[in-house]
Each structure stands twice: as structure tokens, then as C-alpha cells.
CSV table of N, CA, C and O in Angstrom, one decimal:
chain,number,residue,atom,x,y,z
K,1096,MET,N,-17.1,-11.2,-8.3
K,1096,MET,CA,-16.4,-10.4,-7.3
K,1096,MET,C,-15.0,-10.8,-7.3
K,1096,MET,O,-14.6,-12.0,-7.4
K,1097,SER,N,-14.1,-9.8,-7.1
K,1097,SER,CA,-12.7,-10.1,-7.1
K,1097,SER,C,-12.2,-10.7,-5.8
K,1097,SER,O,-12.7,-10.5,-4.7
K,1098,GLU,N,-11.2,-11.5,-5.9
K,1098,GLU,CA,-10.6,-12.2,-4.8
K,1098,GLU,C,-9.2,-11.6,-4.6
K,1098,GLU,O,-8.4,-11.4,-5.6
K,1099,TYR,N,-8.8,-11.3,-3.3
K,1099,TYR,CA,-7.5,-10.7,-3.0
K,1099,TYR,C,-6.7,-11.5,-2.1
K,1099,TYR,O,-7.3,-12.2,-1.2
K,1100,LYS,N,-5.4,-11.5,-2.2
K,1100,LYS,CA,-4.4,-12.1,-1.3
K,1100,LYS,C,-3.8,-11.0,-0.5
K,1100,LYS,O,-3.2,-10.1,-1.1
K,1101,GLU,N,-3.9,-11.1,0.8
K,1101,GLU,CA,-3.2,-10.0,1.7
K,1101,GLU,C,-1.7,-10.1,1.6
K,1101,GLU,O,-1.2,-11.2,1.8
K,1102,LEU,N,-1.1,-9.0,1.4
K,1102,LEU,CA,0.4,-9.0,1.4
K,1102,LEU,C,1.0,-8.4,2.6
K,1102,LEU,O,2.0,-8.8,3.1
K,1103,LEU,N,0.3,-7.4,3.2
K,1103,LEU,CA,0.8,-6.7,4.4
K,1103,LEU,C,-0.4,-6.1,5.1
K,1103,LEU,O,-1.3,-5.4,4.5
K,1104,VAL,N,-0.5,-6.4,6.4
K,1104,VAL,CA,-1.6,-5.9,7.3
K,1104,VAL,C,-0.9,-5.3,8.5
K,1104,VAL,O,-0.1,-6.0,9.1
K,1105,PHE,N,-1.3,-4.1,8.9
K,1105,PHE,CA,-0.8,-3.6,10.1
K,1105,PHE,C,-1.8,-2.6,10.8
K,1105,PHE,O,-2.6,-2.0,10.1
K,1106,SER,N,-1.8,-2.6,12.1
K,1106,SER,CA,-2.7,-1.8,12.9
K,1106,SER,C,-1.9,-1.2,14.0
K,1106,SER,O,-0.8,-1.7,14.4
K,1107,ARG,N,-2.4,-0.1,14.6
K,1107,ARG,CA,-1.7,0.4,15.8
K,1107,ARG,C,-1.6,-0.6,16.9
K,1107,ARG,O,-2.5,-1.4,17.0
K,1108,PRO,N,-0.5,-0.8,17.5
K,1108,PRO,CA,0.6,0.1,17.7
K,1108,PRO,C,1.7,0.0,16.7
K,1108,PRO,O,2.7,0.7,16.7
K,1109,ASP,N,1.5,-1.0,15.7
K,1109,ASP,CA,2.5,-1.0,14.6
K,1109,ASP,C,2.4,0.3,13.8
K,1109,ASP,O,1.3,0.9,13.7
K,1110,PHE,N,3.5,0.8,13.2
K,1110,PHE,CA,3.4,2.0,12.5
K,1110,PHE,C,4.5,2.1,11.4
K,1110,PHE,O,5.4,1.3,11.4
K,1111,VAL,N,4.3,3.0,10.5
K,1111,VAL,CA,5.2,3.3,9.4
K,1111,VAL,C,6.4,4.0,10.0
K,1111,VAL,O,6.4,5.0,10.6
K,1112,THR,N,7.6,3.3,9.8
K,1112,THR,CA,8.8,3.9,10.3
K,1112,THR,C,9.6,4.6,9.2
K,1112,THR,O,10.4,5.6,9.5
K,1113,GLU,N,9.4,4.2,8.0
K,1113,GLU,CA,10.1,4.9,6.8
K,1113,GLU,C,9.2,4.8,5.6
K,1113,GLU,O,8.6,3.7,5.3
K,1114,LEU,N,9.2,5.9,4.8
K,1114,LEU,CA,8.5,5.9,3.6
K,1114,LEU,C,9.4,6.6,2.6
K,1114,LEU,O,9.7,7.8,2.8
K,1115,LEU,N,9.8,5.9,1.5
K,1115,LEU,CA,10.6,6.5,0.5
K,1115,LEU,C,9.8,6.6,-0.8
K,1115,LEU,O,9.4,5.5,-1.3
K,1116,ALA,N,9.6,7.7,-1.4
K,1116,ALA,CA,8.8,7.9,-2.6
K,1116,ALA,C,9.7,8.5,-3.7
K,1116,ALA,O,10.3,9.6,-3.4
K,1117,VAL,N,9.7,7.9,-4.8
K,1117,VAL,CA,10.5,8.4,-6.0
K,1117,VAL,C,9.6,8.4,-7.2
K,1117,VAL,O,9.0,7.4,-7.5
K,1118,ARG,N,9.5,9.6,-7.9
K,1118,ARG,CA,8.7,9.7,-9.1
K,1118,ARG,C,9.7,9.6,-10.3
K,1118,ARG,O,10.7,10.3,-10.4
K,1119,SER,N,9.3,8.6,-11.2
K,1119,SER,CA,10.1,8.4,-12.4
K,1119,SER,C,9.7,9.5,-13.4
K,1119,SER,O,8.5,9.7,-13.7
K,1120,GLN,N,10.7,10.2,-13.9
K,1120,GLN,CA,10.4,11.3,-14.8
K,1120,GLN,C,10.0,10.8,-16.2
K,1120,GLN,O,9.1,11.5,-16.8
K,1121,GLU,N,10.5,9.8,-16.7
K,1121,GLU,CA,10.2,9.3,-18.1
K,1121,GLU,C,8.7,8.8,-18.1
K,1121,GLU,O,8.1,9.0,-19.1
K,1122,GLN,N,8.3,8.1,-17.1
K,1122,GLN,CA,6.9,7.6,-17.1
K,1122,GLN,C,5.9,8.3,-16.2
K,1122,GLN,O,4.7,8.2,-16.4
K,1123,GLY,N,6.4,9.0,-15.2
K,1123,GLY,CA,5.6,9.7,-14.3
K,1123,GLY,C,5.1,8.8,-13.2
K,1123,GLY,O,4.2,9.1,-12.4
K,1124,SER,N,5.6,7.5,-13.2
K,1124,SER,CA,5.1,6.6,-12.1
K,1124,SER,C,5.8,6.9,-10.8
K,1124,SER,O,6.8,7.5,-10.8
K,1125,LEU,N,5.1,6.5,-9.8
K,1125,LEU,CA,5.6,6.7,-8.4
K,1125,LEU,C,6.0,5.3,-7.8
K,1125,LEU,O,5.3,4.4,-7.9
K,1126,ASN,N,7.2,5.3,-7.3
K,1126,ASN,CA,7.8,4.1,-6.6
K,1126,ASN,C,7.9,4.4,-5.2
K,1126,ASN,O,8.5,5.3,-4.8
K,1127,VAL,N,7.3,3.5,-4.3
K,1127,VAL,CA,7.3,3.8,-2.9
K,1127,VAL,C,7.8,2.5,-2.2
K,1127,VAL,O,7.4,1.4,-2.4
K,1128,THR,N,8.7,2.8,-1.2
K,1128,THR,CA,9.2,1.7,-0.3
K,1128,THR,C,8.7,2.1,1.1
K,1128,THR,O,8.9,3.2,1.5
K,1129,LEU,N,7.9,1.1,1.7
K,1129,LEU,CA,7.3,1.4,2.9
K,1129,LEU,C,7.8,0.4,3.9
K,1129,LEU,O,7.8,-0.8,3.7
K,1130,LYS,N,8.3,0.9,5.1
K,1130,LYS,CA,8.8,0.0,6.2
K,1130,LYS,C,7.9,0.2,7.4
K,1130,LYS,O,7.5,1.3,7.7
K,1131,ILE,N,7.6,-1.0,8.0
K,1131,ILE,CA,6.7,-1.0,9.1
K,1131,ILE,C,7.4,-1.6,10.3
K,1131,ILE,O,8.1,-2.7,10.1
K,1132,ASP,N,7.3,-1.1,11.5
K,1132,ASP,CA,7.8,-1.7,12.7
K,1132,ASP,C,6.6,-2.4,13.4
K,1132,ASP,O,5.7,-1.8,13.9
K,1133,ALA,N,6.6,-3.7,13.3
K,1133,ALA,CA,5.5,-4.5,13.9
K,1133,ALA,C,6.1,-5.2,15.1
K,1133,ALA,O,6.6,-6.3,15.1
K,1134,GLU,N,6.0,-4.5,16.3
K,1134,GLU,CA,6.4,-5.0,17.6
K,1134,GLU,C,7.9,-5.5,17.5
K,1134,GLU,O,8.2,-6.6,17.9
K,1135,GLY,N,8.8,-4.6,17.0
K,1135,GLY,CA,10.2,-5.0,16.9
K,1135,GLY,C,10.6,-5.7,15.7
K,1135,GLY,O,11.8,-6.0,15.5
K,1136,PHE,N,9.7,-6.2,14.9
K,1136,PHE,CA,9.9,-6.9,13.7
K,1136,PHE,C,9.6,-6.0,12.5
K,1136,PHE,O,8.5,-5.6,12.3
K,1137,GLU,N,10.7,-5.7,11.7
K,1137,GLU,CA,10.5,-4.8,10.5
K,1137,GLU,C,10.0,-5.6,9.3
K,1137,GLU,O,10.5,-6.6,9.0
K,1138,GLN,N,9.0,-5.0,8.7
K,1138,GLN,CA,8.4,-5.5,7.4
K,1138,GLN,C,8.6,-4.4,6.4
K,1138,GLN,O,8.5,-3.2,6.7
K,1139,GLN,N,8.8,-4.8,5.1
K,1139,GLN,CA,9.0,-3.9,4.0
K,1139,GLN,C,8.2,-4.3,2.8
K,1139,GLN,O,8.0,-5.5,2.5
K,1140,ILE,N,7.6,-3.3,2.1
K,1140,ILE,CA,6.9,-3.6,0.8
K,1140,ILE,C,7.3,-2.5,-0.2
K,1140,ILE,O,7.4,-1.3,0.2
K,1141,PHE,N,7.4,-2.8,-1.4
K,1141,PHE,CA,7.6,-1.9,-2.5
K,1141,PHE,C,6.3,-1.8,-3.3
K,1141,PHE,O,5.7,-2.8,-3.7
K,1142,LEU,N,5.9,-0.6,-3.6
K,1142,LEU,CA,4.6,-0.3,-4.3
K,1142,LEU,C,5.0,0.6,-5.5
K,1142,LEU,O,5.8,1.4,-5.4
K,1143,SER,N,4.3,0.4,-6.6
K,1143,SER,CA,4.4,1.2,-7.8
K,1143,SER,C,3.1,1.5,-8.4
K,1143,SER,O,2.2,0.7,-8.5
K,1144,GLY,N,2.9,2.8,-8.8
K,1144,GLY,CA,1.6,3.2,-9.4
K,1144,GLY,C,1.7,4.7,-9.8
K,1144,GLY,O,2.8,5.2,-10.0
K,1145,PHE,N,0.5,5.2,-9.9
K,1145,PHE,CA,0.4,6.6,-10.4
K,1145,PHE,C,-0.3,7.5,-9.3
K,1145,PHE,O,0.0,7.4,-8.2
K,1146,GLU,N,-1.3,8.3,-9.7
K,1146,GLU,CA,-1.9,9.3,-8.8
K,1146,GLU,C,-2.6,8.7,-7.6
K,1146,GLU,O,-2.5,9.2,-6.5
K,1147,GLU,N,-3.2,7.5,-7.8
K,1147,GLU,CA,-3.9,7.0,-6.6
K,1147,GLU,C,-2.9,6.6,-5.5
K,1147,GLU,O,-3.2,6.7,-4.3
K,1148,LEU,N,-1.8,6.1,-5.9
K,1148,LEU,CA,-0.7,5.8,-4.9
K,1148,LEU,C,-0.2,7.0,-4.2
K,1148,LEU,O,0.0,7.0,-3.0
K,1149,ALA,N,-0.1,8.1,-5.0
K,1149,ALA,CA,0.3,9.4,-4.4
K,1149,ALA,C,-0.7,9.9,-3.4
K,1149,ALA,O,-0.4,10.3,-2.3
K,1150,ASP,N,-2.0,9.7,-3.7
K,1150,ASP,CA,-3.1,10.1,-2.8
K,1150,ASP,C,-3.1,9.2,-1.5
K,1150,ASP,O,-3.5,9.7,-0.5
K,1151,ALA,N,-2.6,8.0,-1.6
K,1151,ALA,CA,-2.6,7.1,-0.4
K,1151,ALA,C,-1.5,7.4,0.6
K,1151,ALA,O,-1.6,7.0,1.7
K,1152,LEU,N,-0.5,8.1,0.2
K,1152,LEU,CA,0.7,8.3,1.1
K,1152,LEU,C,0.3,9.0,2.4
K,1152,LEU,O,0.8,8.5,3.4
K,1153,GLY,N,-0.5,10.0,2.4
K,1153,GLY,CA,-0.8,10.6,3.7
K,1153,GLY,C,-1.6,9.7,4.6
K,1153,GLY,O,-1.4,9.7,5.8
K,1154,ASP,N,-2.5,8.9,4.0
K,1154,ASP,CA,-3.3,8.0,4.8
K,1154,ASP,C,-2.5,6.9,5.4
K,1154,ASP,O,-2.8,6.4,6.5
K,1155,LEU,N,-1.4,6.5,4.7
K,1155,LEU,CA,-0.6,5.4,5.2
K,1155,LEU,C,0.1,5.8,6.6
K,1155,LEU,O,0.3,5.0,7.4
K,1156,PHE,N,0.4,7.1,6.7
K,1156,PHE,CA,1.0,7.6,7.9
K,1156,PHE,C,0.0,7.7,9.1
K,1156,PHE,O,0.3,7.5,10.2
K,1157,LYS,N,-1.2,8.1,8.8
K,1157,LYS,CA,-2.2,8.4,9.9
K,1157,LYS,C,-3.2,7.3,10.1
K,1157,LYS,O,-3.9,7.3,11.1
K,1158,ALA,N,-3.1,6.2,9.3
K,1158,ALA,CA,-4.1,5.2,9.4
K,1158,ALA,C,-4.0,4.4,10.7
K,1158,ALA,O,-2.8,4.2,11.2
K,1159,GLU,N,-5.1,3.9,11.2
K,1159,GLU,CA,-5.1,3.0,12.4
K,1159,GLU,C,-4.9,1.6,11.9
K,1159,GLU,O,-4.4,0.8,12.7
K,1160,THR,N,-5.4,1.3,10.7
K,1160,THR,CA,-5.3,-0.1,10.2
K,1160,THR,C,-5.1,0.1,8.7
K,1160,THR,O,-5.7,0.9,8.0
K,1161,VAL,N,-4.2,-0.7,8.1
K,1161,VAL,CA,-3.9,-0.7,6.7
K,1161,VAL,C,-3.8,-2.2,6.2
K,1161,VAL,O,-3.2,-3.0,6.9
K,1162,ILE,N,-4.5,-2.4,5.1
K,1162,ILE,CA,-4.4,-3.7,4.4
K,1162,ILE,C,-4.0,-3.5,3.0
K,1162,ILE,O,-4.6,-2.8,2.2
K,1163,ILE,N,-2.8,-4.1,2.6
K,1163,ILE,CA,-2.4,-4.1,1.2
K,1163,ILE,C,-2.5,-5.5,0.6
K,1163,ILE,O,-2.0,-6.4,1.2
K,1164,SER,N,-3.3,-5.6,-0.4
K,1164,SER,CA,-3.5,-6.9,-1.0
K,1164,SER,C,-3.5,-6.9,-2.5
K,1164,SER,O,-3.7,-5.8,-3.1
K,1165,ARG,N,-3.3,-8.0,-3.1
K,1165,ARG,CA,-3.2,-8.1,-4.6
K,1165,ARG,C,-4.3,-9.0,-5.1
K,1165,ARG,O,-4.6,-10.0,-4.5
K,1166,GLU,N,-4.9,-8.5,-6.2
K,1166,GLU,CA,-6.0,-9.2,-6.8
K,1166,GLU,C,-5.4,-10.5,-7.5
K,1166,GLU,O,-4.4,-10.4,-8.1
K,1167,ILE,N,-6.1,-11.6,-7.2
K,1167,ILE,CA,-5.6,-12.9,-7.8
K,1167,ILE,C,-6.5,-13.4,-8.9
K,1167,ILE,O,-7.7,-13.1,-8.9
K,1168,ASN,N,-5.9,-14.1,-9.9
K,1168,ASN,CA,-6.7,-14.7,-11.0
K,1168,ASN,C,-7.5,-13.6,-11.8
K,1168,ASN,O,-8.6,-14.0,-12.3
K,1169,SER,N,-7.0,-12.4,-11.9
K,1169,SER,CA,-7.8,-11.4,-12.7
K,1169,SER,C,-7.2,-11.2,-14.1
K,1169,SER,O,-7.9,-10.8,-14.9
K,1170,GLY,N,-5.9,-11.4,-14.2
K,1170,GLY,CA,-5.3,-11.1,-15.5
K,1170,GLY,C,-5.0,-9.7,-15.8
K,1170,GLY,O,-4.5,-9.3,-16.8
K,1171,LYS,N,-5.4,-8.8,-14.8
K,1171,LYS,CA,-5.2,-7.4,-15.0
K,1171,LYS,C,-3.7,-7.0,-14.8
K,1171,LYS,O,-3.0,-7.6,-14.0
K,1172,GLU,N,-3.2,-6.1,-15.7
K,1172,GLU,CA,-1.8,-5.6,-15.6
K,1172,GLU,C,-1.8,-4.4,-14.6
K,1172,GLU,O,-0.8,-4.2,-14.0
K,1173,PHE,N,-2.8,-3.6,-14.6
K,1173,PHE,CA,-2.8,-2.3,-13.9
K,1173,PHE,C,-3.9,-2.3,-12.9
K,1173,PHE,O,-5.0,-2.8,-13.1
K,1174,GLY,N,-3.7,-1.7,-11.7
K,1174,GLY,CA,-4.7,-1.5,-10.7
K,1174,GLY,C,-5.1,-2.8,-10.0
K,1174,GLY,O,-6.2,-2.9,-9.4
K,1175,SER,N,-4.1,-3.7,-9.9
K,1175,SER,CA,-4.5,-5.0,-9.3
K,1175,SER,C,-4.1,-5.0,-7.8
K,1175,SER,O,-4.3,-6.0,-7.1
K,1176,VAL,N,-3.5,-4.0,-7.3
K,1176,VAL,CA,-3.1,-3.9,-5.8
K,1176,VAL,C,-4.0,-2.9,-5.1
K,1176,VAL,O,-4.1,-1.8,-5.5
K,1177,LYS,N,-4.6,-3.4,-4.1
K,1177,LYS,CA,-5.6,-2.6,-3.3
K,1177,LYS,C,-4.9,-2.2,-2.0
K,1177,LYS,O,-4.4,-3.0,-1.3
K,1178,ILE,N,-5.1,-0.9,-1.6
K,1178,ILE,CA,-4.6,-0.3,-0.4
K,1178,ILE,C,-5.8,0.2,0.4
K,1178,ILE,O,-6.5,1.1,-0.1
K,1179,GLN,N,-6.1,-0.5,1.5
K,1179,GLN,CA,-7.3,-0.1,2.3
K,1179,GLN,C,-6.8,0.6,3.6
K,1179,GLN,O,-5.9,0.0,4.3
K,1180,CYS,N,-7.3,1.7,3.9
K,1180,CYS,CA,-6.9,2.5,5.1
K,1180,CYS,C,-8.1,2.9,6.0
K,1180,CYS,O,-9.1,3.4,5.4
K,1181,TRP,N,-8.0,2.7,7.3
K,1181,TRP,CA,-9.0,3.1,8.2
K,1181,TRP,C,-8.3,4.1,9.1
K,1181,TRP,O,-7.4,3.8,9.8
K,1182,ALA,N,-8.9,5.3,9.2
K,1182,ALA,CA,-8.3,6.4,10.0
K,1182,ALA,C,-9.5,7.3,10.5
K,1182,ALA,O,-10.3,7.7,9.7
K,1183,ASP,N,-9.5,7.5,11.8
K,1183,ASP,CA,-10.5,8.4,12.4
K,1183,ASP,C,-12.0,8.0,12.0
K,1183,ASP,O,-12.8,8.8,11.6
K,1184,GLU,N,-12.2,6.7,12.0
K,1184,GLU,CA,-13.5,6.1,11.7
K,1184,GLU,C,-13.9,6.3,10.3
K,1184,GLU,O,-15.1,6.2,9.9
K,1185,CYS,N,-12.9,6.6,9.4
K,1185,CYS,CA,-13.2,6.8,8.0
K,1185,CYS,C,-12.4,5.7,7.2
K,1185,CYS,O,-11.4,5.3,7.6
K,1186,TYR,N,-13.0,5.3,6.1
K,1186,TYR,CA,-12.4,4.2,5.2
K,1186,TYR,C,-12.0,4.8,3.9
K,1186,TYR,O,-12.8,5.6,3.3
K,1187,SER,N,-10.8,4.5,3.4
K,1187,SER,CA,-10.3,5.0,2.1
K,1187,SER,C,-9.7,3.8,1.4
K,1187,SER,O,-9.1,2.9,2.0
K,1188,GLU,N,-9.9,3.7,0.1
K,1188,GLU,CA,-9.4,2.6,-0.7
K,1188,GLU,C,-8.7,3.2,-1.9
K,1188,GLU,O,-9.2,4.1,-2.6
K,1189,TYR,N,-7.5,2.7,-2.2
K,1189,TYR,CA,-6.7,3.2,-3.3
K,1189,TYR,C,-6.2,2.0,-4.1
K,1189,TYR,O,-6.1,0.8,-3.5
K,1190,PHE,N,-5.8,2.2,-5.3
K,1190,PHE,CA,-5.2,1.1,-6.1
K,1190,PHE,C,-3.9,1.5,-6.8
K,1190,PHE,O,-3.7,2.7,-7.1
K,1191,CYS,N,-3.0,0.6,-6.9
K,1191,CYS,CA,-1.8,0.8,-7.6
K,1191,CYS,C,-1.5,-0.5,-8.4
K,1191,CYS,O,-2.3,-1.4,-8.5
K,1192,ASP,N,-0.3,-0.4,-9.1
K,1192,ASP,CA,-0.1,-1.5,-10.2
K,1192,ASP,C,0.8,-2.6,-9.7
K,1192,ASP,O,0.7,-3.7,-10.3
K,1193,LEU,N,1.7,-2.4,-8.7
K,1193,LEU,CA,2.7,-3.4,-8.4
K,1193,LEU,C,2.9,-3.4,-6.9
K,1193,LEU,O,3.0,-2.3,-6.3
K,1194,ALA,N,3.1,-4.6,-6.3
K,1194,ALA,CA,3.5,-4.7,-4.9
K,1194,ALA,C,4.5,-5.9,-4.8
K,1194,ALA,O,4.2,-6.9,-5.3
K,1195,LYS,N,5.7,-5.6,-4.2
K,1195,LYS,CA,6.7,-6.7,-4.0
K,1195,LYS,C,7.1,-6.6,-2.5
K,1195,LYS,O,7.3,-5.5,-2.0
K,1196,GLN,N,7.3,-7.8,-1.9
K,1196,GLN,CA,7.7,-7.9,-0.6
K,1196,GLN,C,9.2,-8.2,-0.5
K,1196,GLN,O,9.7,-8.7,-1.4
């Protein structure tokens, strides 16, 4: 079973204040900068990946709870960052390749 280290966790009333997404033309990768207002304290994370990250963008805005975590001790180069979203009593899970705080 994989072990993960939490990088960013937020729940309502915290919310996404800014999301910047840029697609790299030469590789087709998606780079996302996400800013969160956590009770007056701003947090930021940079994510990079492909289609699953693109699929996660809508859920990041409407989610009631989000957990972004990195798989540890796996040796994987790709798909090692997990994005978990809970919205309207539904759970979604996405993976991307890179997360930096």
C-alpha cells in the first residue's frame, strides 16, 4: 500500500482564490498554480501533469474538501501526486506528476 505525505489540505470556508493554468505546447503538459485563502492566510501550490490534472480543475473550485499529497518512497517519476476532492457527497481522485509549495 502506498504512503502519502499531505502537502495541502483545505475545506470550506477556505476556498480557491486564484487558479492559473498554462499548457506547454512542446510537451502538452499542464502547469497549474493554485492559491487558497485559509482564513486570511494565503497558501500556494504549483502542480504539473497531463489530462488527469486538467480533469481535476473543475473539482478544485467546487470541492468542499481537497487533499493534495505526494507519494513517498515509491521511486515513481510520474503520477506520484494525488489530488482528492469531496464535493456534493461525491469523491474524486486525480493524479499528476509534480507538486511544489
